[in-house]
Structure formats: structure tokens, C-alpha cells
Amino acid sequence: MLHYDLHCHSTASDGTLSPTELLRHAAAQGVDVLALTDHDVTTGLVEAEKTAGEVGVTLVPGVEISVTWGHCLLHIVGLDVDPRNEVLQRGLAGLRDFRIWRAEEMGRRLERRASIGGAYEGARALAQGPSIGRTHFARFLVAQGKARDQQQAFDRYLKRGKPGYVPGEWAPMTEAVQWIRAAGGQAVIAHPARYALSATRFRVLLSEFKEAGGAAIEVISGSYPHGMTPALANYAQRFELLASVGSDYHGPGQSCNELGRLPALPTGCVPVWESWNPTQGLRRSAGR
Ligand code: AMP
Ligand code: MN
Ligand code: MN
Ligand code: MN
């Protein structure tokens, strides 16, 4: 049985391992099939693909798209996308433009509201890739002694309602799903238990996502404990969505979830990789 991990980050966004280091680590962890899913950017995939061949891991080209749905910030993962697709790249470029403006504005707000100077420059220096985000600010704030760890940096400065938070509109959900589908990929709701939605709202989300052409939800996510797994497996079955698994790994010591350390999907789930053929490249046959 192949070992899948379909959600992680490299230095192209807010991970701390380069794509090469990440693929080597995946091989060491016994991962057979790895999706690199950087935030709103696919530039890590070229290097990742090269190393994947060297270390014997099958790379699934992916991306994690930032979405605004109602008042909620959602993440939609695209799996097996063609990174050369123009519709996808145009969409991602718009989100990265917003990220740059937001980062400058975060710097101004931290200065004005929390008397923390140089945060934009500090975060910019930590962001090696083209997708700057709150994680880079969190690392800067920890390095400056403003917080003892990233969690505290988010809680004090970066979460909604805190001095460095900048509201804004990301991609509409239906558009993010369309970009992914235009690029030949499958759209997956990332870490669905993290959004603090009521059961009713969650069902609305799943039906709108399904209606928009979404394919799967992460039934297993490394970004929180696994207590919700049976409930998510039920939702996937009820809404006829496929099931994905992903650690959301960001690098050594970045969070509690290790690359590739994921429990098996509950029986009854149809894995998102059901129609893939990892030994002959990933391009799926028609169908779901
Ligand atoms: P951004 O897309 O720039 O708003 O940043 C979102 C990223 O920040 C997520 O992908 C996580 O890596 C990280 N993150 C979000 N919330 C938290 C939190 N409460 N504690 C630590 N990291 C977080
Ligand atoms: Mn992240
Ligand atoms: Mn996410
Ligand atoms: Mn992620």
C-alpha cells in the first residue's frame, strides 16, 4: 500500500525546508506520494519535481488557495494541477499581489498600533519565496522577543481583531475551484474542522463546494488532533466527496505535525487518489 501525504509547504511559501530538502525528508519518512501545496504559488514545483525523481517519491503538483467565503477565510487545496495553466496562474498572481499589499499594511499597523517597527522588512527577509504571509511575521515577532512562539504571535498580533490583522478579500470559493479545474486538478477543502463553522453552515459550505465542482475534503489533517475524523468521514460520504489526507507540514519544529505521519482513512471513505496512477505519471483518466 502506498503512503500518501497530500498537503505540505516549502520555502516557496511559509515552509522552512526548500523543495529539495522537503522531498528528501519525505523519502526518509517513507512517503511514496507527496503533494507540495504552497500558499497561492507553484514556483516550488520545478525543484520539487527534479528531486522527487532522484529520491523515488511521486510528486503531485499542488497549491493551497486562500479563499473568502462569507466572513470566513478558507483554504482550498488543488491537487494534480498543471502549473502552466494560465487561468490558474492569473488567479494566483492576483492573490500574491494582495499578499504584498497586505504585508506592507501589516507592517504599518504593527508600527502604529503595537509600536513594533521594521516588521514588514523583517518578514520580507524571512520570506524566501514569492508568497509572503502571516507566518513570516510570526517568526519575526518571535525573533524580536515579542512572543514566545508562533502561536502566541498569532494570538497577540496577527489573528482577526489583533493589531497586525488586515481584513481583505481573497478568491471567491467558486473561482478558486474553477482555476483548479481549469488546470486539470481536483479541488479539496483543506483542514475543514479548523473553520469554526456551525453544523448548518458547514453543510452549506459542502453543498456549495460540491455544486462548484469541488472533489474532496481533507478527512485527515495534521493541523489538528484527529477527534473529528469519523464525523468528517461521514460528511464526505453524505456529500459524495472524496477523502484526502495531509499533514500540512511546514518544516522541522514548525508545528506538531510531522511529514507523512497520518492515520489511515476510515473504511467507507473513497480516497482522492482512487483514480490516480502514480506509476505512470498522475494524469487522471476522465471521470472524477
Ligand atoms: P496567511 O495565509 O498569510 O494569512 O497565513 C496563514 C498561515 O499562518 C497558515 O497556513 C498557517 O501556516 C499559519 N497560521 C494560521 N493561524 C495560525 C495560528 N493560530 N497559529 C500558528 N500558525 C497559524
Ligand atoms: Mn501556512
Ligand atoms: Mn491552510
Ligand atoms: Mn497548508
mmCIF file of C-alpha atoms and ligand atoms in Angstrom:
data_model
loop_
_atom_site.group_PDB
_atom_site.id
_atom_site.type_symbol
_atom_site.label_atom_id
_atom_site.label_comp_id
_atom_site.label_asym_id
_atom_site.label_seq_id
_atom_site.Cartn_x
_atom_site.Cartn_y
_atom_site.Cartn_z
ATOM 1 C CA MET A 1 0.000 0.000 0.000
ATOM 2 C CA LEU A 2 1.345 3.398 -0.930
ATOM 3 C CA HIS A 3 1.883 6.047 1.693
ATOM 4 C CA TYR A 4 0.277 9.412 0.822
ATOM 5 C CA ASP A 5 0.762 12.921 2.226
ATOM 6 C CA LEU A 6 -1.139 15.466 0.125
ATOM 7 C CA HIS A 7 -0.580 18.805 1.893
ATOM 8 C CA CYS A 8 2.697 20.493 2.848
ATOM 9 C CA HIS A 9 4.718 23.675 2.404
ATOM 10 C CA SER A 10 8.186 24.675 1.234
ATOM 11 C CA THR A 11 10.186 27.913 1.270
ATOM 12 C CA ALA A 12 8.205 28.956 -1.819
ATOM 13 C CA SER A 13 5.581 29.988 0.771
ATOM 14 C CA ASP A 14 5.757 29.633 4.559
ATOM 15 C CA GLY A 15 7.567 26.326 4.980
ATOM 16 C CA THR A 16 11.156 26.302 6.236
ATOM 17 C CA LEU A 17 12.532 23.483 4.042
ATOM 18 C CA SER A 18 13.452 24.074 0.412
ATOM 19 C CA PRO A 19 11.602 21.860 -2.079
ATOM 20 C CA THR A 20 14.722 19.668 -2.322
ATOM 21 C CA GLU A 21 15.024 19.313 1.460
ATOM 22 C CA LEU A 22 11.299 18.604 1.690
ATOM 23 C CA LEU A 23 11.412 15.796 -0.900
ATOM 24 C CA ARG A 24 14.459 14.240 0.803
ATOM 25 C CA HIS A 25 12.636 14.397 4.101
ATOM 26 C CA ALA A 26 9.547 12.813 2.530
ATOM 27 C CA ALA A 27 11.642 9.912 1.241
ATOM 28 C CA ALA A 28 13.217 9.464 4.694
ATOM 29 C CA GLN A 29 9.742 9.447 6.237
ATOM 30 C CA GLY A 30 8.612 6.662 3.903
ATOM 31 C CA VAL A 31 6.199 8.849 1.920
ATOM 32 C CA ASP A 32 5.565 7.409 -1.550
ATOM 33 C CA VAL A 33 3.286 10.131 -2.934
ATOM 34 C CA LEU A 34 3.690 13.744 -1.813
ATOM 35 C CA ALA A 35 1.712 16.822 -2.845
ATOM 36 C CA LEU A 36 3.531 20.148 -2.456
ATOM 37 C CA THR A 37 0.792 22.712 -1.782
ATOM 38 C CA ASP A 38 2.330 26.135 -1.173
ATOM 39 C CA HIS A 39 0.077 29.103 -0.401
ATOM 40 C CA ASP A 40 -1.028 30.816 -3.643
ATOM 41 C CA VAL A 41 2.148 29.865 -5.513
ATOM 42 C CA THR A 42 3.528 26.957 -7.549
ATOM 43 C CA THR A 43 7.153 28.048 -8.038
ATOM 44 C CA GLY A 44 8.489 25.316 -5.733
ATOM 45 C CA LEU A 45 7.235 22.581 -8.045
ATOM 46 C CA VAL A 46 10.081 22.659 -10.584
ATOM 47 C CA GLU A 47 12.762 21.973 -7.989
ATOM 48 C CA ALA A 48 10.448 19.539 -6.162
ATOM 49 C CA GLU A 49 9.841 17.537 -9.347
ATOM 50 C CA LYS A 50 13.557 17.263 -10.005
ATOM 51 C CA THR A 51 14.350 15.962 -6.523
ATOM 52 C CA ALA A 52 11.288 13.707 -6.479
ATOM 53 C CA GLY A 53 12.769 11.757 -9.392
ATOM 54 C CA GLU A 54 16.096 11.450 -7.576
ATOM 55 C CA VAL A 55 14.683 10.200 -4.280
ATOM 56 C CA GLY A 56 11.930 7.964 -5.669
ATOM 57 C CA VAL A 57 8.913 9.907 -4.417
ATOM 58 C CA THR A 58 5.952 10.626 -6.722
ATOM 59 C CA LEU A 59 5.249 14.354 -6.648
ATOM 60 C CA VAL A 60 1.679 15.587 -7.001
ATOM 61 C CA PRO A 61 1.817 19.190 -8.237
ATOM 62 C CA GLY A 62 -0.413 21.167 -5.899
ATOM 63 C CA VAL A 63 -1.304 24.547 -4.437
ATOM 64 C CA GLU A 64 -3.254 25.859 -1.433
ATOM 65 C CA ILE A 65 -5.516 28.752 -2.442
ATOM 66 C CA SER A 66 -6.702 31.419 0.025
ATOM 67 C CA VAL A 67 -10.457 31.920 -0.261
ATOM 68 C CA THR A 68 -13.017 34.237 1.306
ATOM 69 C CA TRP A 69 -16.368 32.543 1.844
ATOM 70 C CA GLY A 70 -18.849 34.798 3.631
ATOM 71 C CA HIS A 71 -16.908 36.117 6.624
ATOM 72 C CA CYS A 72 -14.706 33.061 6.693
ATOM 73 C CA LEU A 73 -11.171 32.533 5.404
ATOM 74 C CA LEU A 74 -10.945 29.099 3.814
ATOM 75 C CA HIS A 75 -8.117 27.186 2.216
ATOM 76 C CA ILE A 76 -8.797 25.146 -0.904
ATOM 77 C CA VAL A 77 -6.069 22.746 -1.971
ATOM 78 C CA GLY A 78 -5.649 21.947 -5.656
ATOM 79 C CA LEU A 79 -4.175 18.514 -6.379
ATOM 80 C CA ASP A 80 -2.613 17.356 -9.634
ATOM 81 C CA VAL A 81 -2.830 20.809 -11.198
ATOM 82 C CA ASP A 82 -0.938 21.782 -14.329
ATOM 83 C CA PRO A 83 1.201 24.694 -13.099
ATOM 84 C CA ARG A 84 1.498 26.023 -16.648
ATOM 85 C CA ASN A 85 -2.208 26.713 -16.836
ATOM 86 C CA GLU A 86 -2.848 30.422 -17.411
ATOM 87 C CA VAL A 87 -6.218 30.622 -15.681
ATOM 88 C CA LEU A 88 -4.682 29.209 -12.510
ATOM 89 C CA GLN A 89 -1.582 31.395 -12.707
ATOM 90 C CA ARG A 90 -3.561 34.578 -13.336
ATOM 91 C CA GLY A 91 -5.680 33.842 -10.276
ATOM 92 C CA LEU A 92 -2.686 33.082 -8.068
ATOM 93 C CA ALA A 93 -0.847 36.215 -9.253
ATOM 94 C CA GLY A 94 -3.769 38.358 -8.062
ATOM 95 C CA LEU A 95 -3.641 36.727 -4.627
ATOM 96 C CA ARG A 96 0.102 37.287 -4.359
ATOM 97 C CA ASP A 97 -0.348 40.976 -5.255
ATOM 98 C CA PHE A 98 -2.828 41.175 -2.408
ATOM 99 C CA ARG A 99 -0.332 39.396 -0.113
ATOM 100 C CA ILE A 100 2.320 42.033 -0.840
ATOM 101 C CA TRP A 101 -0.026 44.941 -0.198
ATOM 102 C CA ARG A 102 -1.347 43.213 2.941
ATOM 103 C CA ALA A 103 2.201 42.630 4.238
ATOM 104 C CA GLU A 104 3.058 46.319 3.840
ATOM 105 C CA GLU A 105 -0.192 47.235 5.586
ATOM 106 C CA MET A 106 0.537 44.728 8.381
ATOM 107 C CA GLY A 107 3.881 46.444 8.877
ATOM 108 C CA ARG A 108 2.185 49.862 9.098
ATOM 109 C CA ARG A 109 -0.440 48.598 11.541
ATOM 110 C CA LEU A 110 2.065 46.859 13.807
ATOM 111 C CA GLU A 111 4.047 50.104 13.897
ATOM 112 C CA ARG A 112 1.035 52.318 14.573
ATOM 113 C CA ARG A 113 -0.962 50.082 16.895
ATOM 114 C CA ALA A 114 1.680 47.986 18.655
ATOM 115 C CA SER A 115 4.782 50.213 18.307
ATOM 116 C CA ILE A 116 6.673 47.426 16.577
ATOM 117 C CA GLY A 117 8.903 48.869 13.874
ATOM 118 C CA GLY A 118 10.503 47.128 10.891
ATOM 119 C CA ALA A 119 8.078 44.213 10.818
ATOM 120 C CA TYR A 120 7.490 44.354 7.059
ATOM 121 C CA GLU A 121 11.227 44.434 6.338
ATOM 122 C CA GLY A 122 11.788 41.658 8.893
ATOM 123 C CA ALA A 123 9.093 39.426 7.451
ATOM 124 C CA ARG A 124 10.257 40.199 3.910
ATOM 125 C CA ALA A 125 13.755 39.000 4.802
ATOM 126 C CA LEU A 126 12.355 35.737 6.195
ATOM 127 C CA ALA A 127 10.121 35.071 3.197
ATOM 128 C CA GLN A 128 12.475 33.443 0.724
ATOM 129 C CA GLY A 129 9.727 32.779 -1.782
ATOM 130 C CA PRO A 130 7.189 34.940 -3.606
ATOM 131 C CA SER A 131 4.322 34.313 -1.178
ATOM 132 C CA ILE A 132 4.730 36.426 1.958
ATOM 133 C CA GLY A 133 2.305 35.751 4.799
ATOM 134 C CA ARG A 134 1.480 35.960 8.442
ATOM 135 C CA THR A 135 3.784 33.061 9.327
ATOM 136 C CA HIS A 136 6.782 35.192 8.292
ATOM 137 C CA PHE A 137 5.547 37.990 10.560
ATOM 138 C CA ALA A 138 5.063 35.466 13.372
ATOM 139 C CA ARG A 139 8.663 34.267 13.006
ATOM 140 C CA PHE A 140 9.897 37.876 13.001
ATOM 141 C CA LEU A 141 7.878 38.669 16.147
ATOM 142 C CA VAL A 142 9.270 35.584 17.933
ATOM 143 C CA ALA A 143 12.833 36.501 16.887
ATOM 144 C CA GLN A 144 12.250 40.017 18.292
ATOM 145 C CA GLY A 145 11.074 38.595 21.609
ATOM 146 C CA LYS A 146 7.532 39.958 21.119
ATOM 147 C CA ALA A 147 6.069 36.473 21.503
ATOM 148 C CA ARG A 148 7.410 33.232 22.919
ATOM 149 C CA ASP A 149 6.267 31.156 19.940
ATOM 150 C CA GLN A 150 4.343 31.471 16.686
ATOM 151 C CA GLN A 151 1.052 30.567 18.306
ATOM 152 C CA GLN A 152 1.442 33.435 20.765
ATOM 153 C CA ALA A 153 2.459 35.782 17.927
ATOM 154 C CA PHE A 154 -0.800 34.936 16.145
ATOM 155 C CA ASP A 155 -2.816 35.249 19.350
ATOM 156 C CA ARG A 156 -1.326 38.636 20.294
ATOM 157 C CA TYR A 157 -0.744 40.345 16.969
ATOM 158 C CA LEU A 158 -1.895 38.518 13.862
ATOM 159 C CA LYS A 159 -5.335 36.992 14.379
ATOM 160 C CA ARG A 160 -8.549 38.762 13.433
ATOM 161 C CA GLY A 161 -9.126 41.600 15.905
ATOM 162 C CA LYS A 162 -5.421 41.940 16.765
ATOM 163 C CA PRO A 163 -3.246 44.962 15.880
ATOM 164 C CA GLY A 164 -1.482 43.462 12.850
ATOM 165 C CA TYR A 165 -4.566 41.901 11.288
ATOM 166 C CA VAL A 166 -5.563 43.247 7.892
ATOM 167 C CA PRO A 167 -9.005 42.285 6.607
ATOM 168 C CA GLY A 168 -9.407 41.650 2.916
ATOM 169 C CA GLU A 169 -10.996 39.675 0.160
ATOM 170 C CA TRP A 170 -9.234 36.564 -1.104
ATOM 171 C CA ALA A 171 -10.559 34.499 -4.024
ATOM 172 C CA PRO A 172 -14.274 33.630 -4.126
ATOM 173 C CA MET A 173 -14.604 29.891 -3.475
ATOM 174 C CA THR A 174 -16.256 29.099 -6.783
ATOM 175 C CA GLU A 175 -13.451 30.867 -8.663
ATOM 176 C CA ALA A 176 -10.702 29.022 -6.787
ATOM 177 C CA VAL A 177 -12.395 25.727 -7.669
ATOM 178 C CA GLN A 178 -12.676 26.855 -11.301
ATOM 179 C CA TRP A 179 -8.969 27.754 -11.501
ATOM 180 C CA ILE A 180 -8.063 24.321 -10.129
ATOM 181 C CA ARG A 181 -10.379 22.558 -12.559
ATOM 182 C CA ALA A 182 -9.121 24.670 -15.471
ATOM 183 C CA ALA A 183 -5.643 23.401 -14.572
ATOM 184 C CA GLY A 184 -6.913 19.807 -14.684
ATOM 185 C CA GLY A 185 -6.792 19.363 -10.906
ATOM 186 C CA GLN A 186 -9.053 18.266 -8.085
ATOM 187 C CA ALA A 187 -10.227 20.818 -5.502
ATOM 188 C CA VAL A 188 -10.033 19.791 -1.839
ATOM 189 C CA ILE A 189 -11.279 21.670 1.244
ATOM 190 C CA ALA A 190 -8.196 21.908 3.467
ATOM 191 C CA HIS A 191 -8.427 21.228 7.234
ATOM 192 C CA PRO A 192 -12.252 21.517 7.278
ATOM 193 C CA ALA A 193 -12.505 21.280 11.071
ATOM 194 C CA ARG A 194 -10.480 24.475 11.545
ATOM 195 C CA TYR A 195 -13.082 26.976 10.385
ATOM 196 C CA ALA A 196 -15.311 27.020 13.466
ATOM 197 C CA LEU A 197 -18.463 26.839 11.353
ATOM 198 C CA SER A 198 -21.794 25.716 12.789
ATOM 199 C CA ALA A 199 -23.036 22.347 11.526
ATOM 200 C CA THR A 200 -25.573 24.169 9.366
ATOM 201 C CA ARG A 201 -23.014 26.496 7.785
ATOM 202 C CA PHE A 202 -20.657 23.571 7.265
ATOM 203 C CA ARG A 203 -23.349 21.705 5.318
ATOM 204 C CA VAL A 204 -23.962 24.833 3.218
ATOM 205 C CA LEU A 205 -20.235 25.007 2.528
ATOM 206 C CA LEU A 206 -20.086 21.368 1.457
ATOM 207 C CA SER A 207 -23.063 21.664 -0.878
ATOM 208 C CA GLU A 208 -21.809 24.923 -2.454
ATOM 209 C CA PHE A 209 -18.357 23.376 -2.845
ATOM 210 C CA LYS A 210 -19.808 20.265 -4.429
ATOM 211 C CA GLU A 211 -22.011 22.402 -6.695
ATOM 212 C CA ALA A 212 -18.940 24.406 -7.780
ATOM 213 C CA GLY A 213 -17.174 21.220 -8.850
ATOM 214 C CA GLY A 214 -15.153 20.504 -5.706
ATOM 215 C CA ALA A 215 -13.862 16.939 -5.444
ATOM 216 C CA ALA A 216 -12.768 16.161 -1.886
ATOM 217 C CA ILE A 217 -12.268 17.207 1.720
ATOM 218 C CA GLU A 218 -9.309 16.501 3.971
ATOM 219 C CA VAL A 219 -10.801 13.861 6.223
ATOM 220 C CA ILE A 220 -7.430 13.626 7.943
ATOM 221 C CA SER A 221 -5.369 16.757 8.588
ATOM 222 C CA GLY A 222 -2.199 17.100 10.606
ATOM 223 C CA SER A 223 -3.193 20.639 11.554
ATOM 224 C CA TYR A 224 -5.346 19.470 14.490
ATOM 225 C CA PRO A 225 -5.987 16.338 16.573
ATOM 226 C CA HIS A 226 -7.860 13.513 14.867
ATOM 227 C CA GLY A 227 -11.018 13.509 17.002
ATOM 228 C CA MET A 228 -13.122 14.908 14.148
ATOM 229 C CA THR A 229 -12.092 12.211 11.667
ATOM 230 C CA PRO A 230 -15.203 9.981 11.964
ATOM 231 C CA ALA A 231 -17.540 12.980 11.591
ATOM 232 C CA LEU A 232 -15.614 14.267 8.560
ATOM 233 C CA ALA A 233 -15.642 10.793 7.015
ATOM 234 C CA ASN A 234 -19.438 10.802 7.394
ATOM 235 C CA TYR A 235 -19.759 14.221 5.777
ATOM 236 C CA ALA A 236 -17.581 13.090 2.860
ATOM 237 C CA GLN A 237 -19.817 10.086 2.302
ATOM 238 C CA ARG A 238 -23.059 12.039 2.668
ATOM 239 C CA PHE A 239 -21.971 14.711 0.191
ATOM 240 C CA GLU A 240 -20.307 12.198 -2.140
ATOM 241 C CA LEU A 241 -16.934 13.863 -1.782
ATOM 242 C CA LEU A 242 -13.628 12.019 -1.981
ATOM 243 C CA ALA A 243 -11.331 11.895 1.048
ATOM 244 C CA SER A 244 -7.844 13.401 1.209
ATOM 245 C CA VAL A 245 -5.089 13.231 3.819
ATOM 246 C CA GLY A 246 -2.407 15.832 4.521
ATOM 247 C CA SER A 247 -0.011 16.710 7.299
ATOM 248 C CA ASP A 248 0.154 20.466 6.488
ATOM 249 C CA TYR A 249 3.847 20.139 7.350
ATOM 250 C CA HIS A 250 5.762 23.461 7.471
ATOM 251 C CA GLY A 251 9.245 22.231 8.479
ATOM 252 C CA PRO A 252 11.085 20.789 11.488
ATOM 253 C CA GLY A 253 9.851 22.253 14.755
ATOM 254 C CA GLN A 254 7.253 24.420 12.994
ATOM 255 C CA SER A 255 4.230 22.625 14.405
ATOM 256 C CA CYS A 256 3.383 19.319 15.999
ATOM 257 C CA ASN A 257 2.605 17.517 12.735
ATOM 258 C CA GLU A 258 5.438 15.528 11.154
ATOM 259 C CA LEU A 259 5.524 14.879 7.417
ATOM 260 C CA GLY A 260 3.823 11.614 6.456
ATOM 261 C CA ARG A 261 2.674 10.732 9.983
ATOM 262 C CA LEU A 262 -1.029 10.270 9.366
ATOM 263 C CA PRO A 263 -3.533 7.634 10.406
ATOM 264 C CA ALA A 264 -5.304 5.565 7.746
ATOM 265 C CA LEU A 265 -8.581 6.798 6.267
ATOM 266 C CA PRO A 266 -11.658 5.269 7.907
ATOM 267 C CA THR A 267 -13.290 2.482 5.919
ATOM 268 C CA GLY A 268 -16.092 3.756 3.703
ATOM 269 C CA CYS A 269 -14.102 6.784 2.512
ATOM 270 C CA VAL A 270 -13.202 6.892 -1.161
ATOM 271 C CA PRO A 271 -9.619 8.213 -1.350
ATOM 272 C CA VAL A 272 -8.981 11.199 -3.601
ATOM 273 C CA TRP A 273 -6.220 9.141 -5.244
ATOM 274 C CA GLU A 274 -8.623 6.368 -6.267
ATOM 275 C CA SER A 275 -8.433 7.408 -9.928
ATOM 276 C CA TRP A 276 -4.697 8.227 -9.926
ATOM 277 C CA ASN A 277 -1.989 6.130 -11.412
ATOM 278 C CA PRO A 278 1.217 7.019 -9.566
ATOM 279 C CA THR A 279 3.384 4.589 -11.514
ATOM 280 C CA GLN A 280 2.516 6.133 -14.899
ATOM 281 C CA GLY A 281 2.506 9.821 -14.084
ATOM 282 C CA LEU A 282 -0.519 11.195 -12.373
ATOM 283 C CA ARG A 283 -2.748 12.488 -15.159
ATOM 284 C CA ARG A 284 -6.114 11.070 -14.340
ATOM 285 C CA SER A 285 -8.440 9.323 -16.683
ATOM 286 C CA ALA A 286 -11.797 11.004 -17.307
ATOM 287 C CA GLY A 287 -14.385 10.835 -14.553
ATOM 288 C CA ARG A 288 -13.829 12.174 -11.087
HETATM 289 P P1 AMP B 1 -1.745 33.757 5.725
HETATM 290 O O1 AMP B 1 -2.220 32.888 4.601
HETATM 291 O O2 AMP B 1 -0.583 34.598 5.370
HETATM 292 O O3 AMP B 1 -2.870 34.546 6.361
HETATM 293 O O4 AMP B 1 -1.189 32.782 6.844
HETATM 294 C C1 AMP B 1 -1.864 31.612 7.163
HETATM 295 C C2 AMP B 1 -0.858 30.631 7.729
HETATM 296 O O5 AMP B 1 -0.485 31.018 9.019
HETATM 297 C C3 AMP B 1 -1.427 29.231 7.883
HETATM 298 O O6 AMP B 1 -1.248 28.485 6.719
HETATM 299 C C4 AMP B 1 -0.601 28.676 8.991
HETATM 300 O O7 AMP B 1 0.644 28.239 8.479
HETATM 301 C C5 AMP B 1 -0.350 29.877 9.856
HETATM 302 N N1 AMP B 1 -1.314 30.055 10.951
HETATM 303 C C6 AMP B 1 -2.600 30.477 10.865
HETATM 304 N N2 AMP B 1 -3.165 30.570 12.087
HETATM 305 C C7 AMP B 1 -2.211 30.205 12.967
HETATM 306 C C8 AMP B 1 -2.171 30.110 14.381
HETATM 307 N N3 AMP B 1 -3.228 30.410 15.140
HETATM 308 N N4 AMP B 1 -1.014 29.702 14.937
HETATM 309 C C9 AMP B 1 0.059 29.414 14.183
HETATM 310 N N5 AMP B 1 0.081 29.491 12.848
HETATM 311 C C10 AMP B 1 -1.038 29.880 12.244
HETATM 312 MN MN MN B 2 0.975 28.033 6.183
HETATM 313 MN MN MN B 3 -4.173 26.075 5.370
HETATM 314 MN MN MN B 4 -1.305 24.417 4.494
#
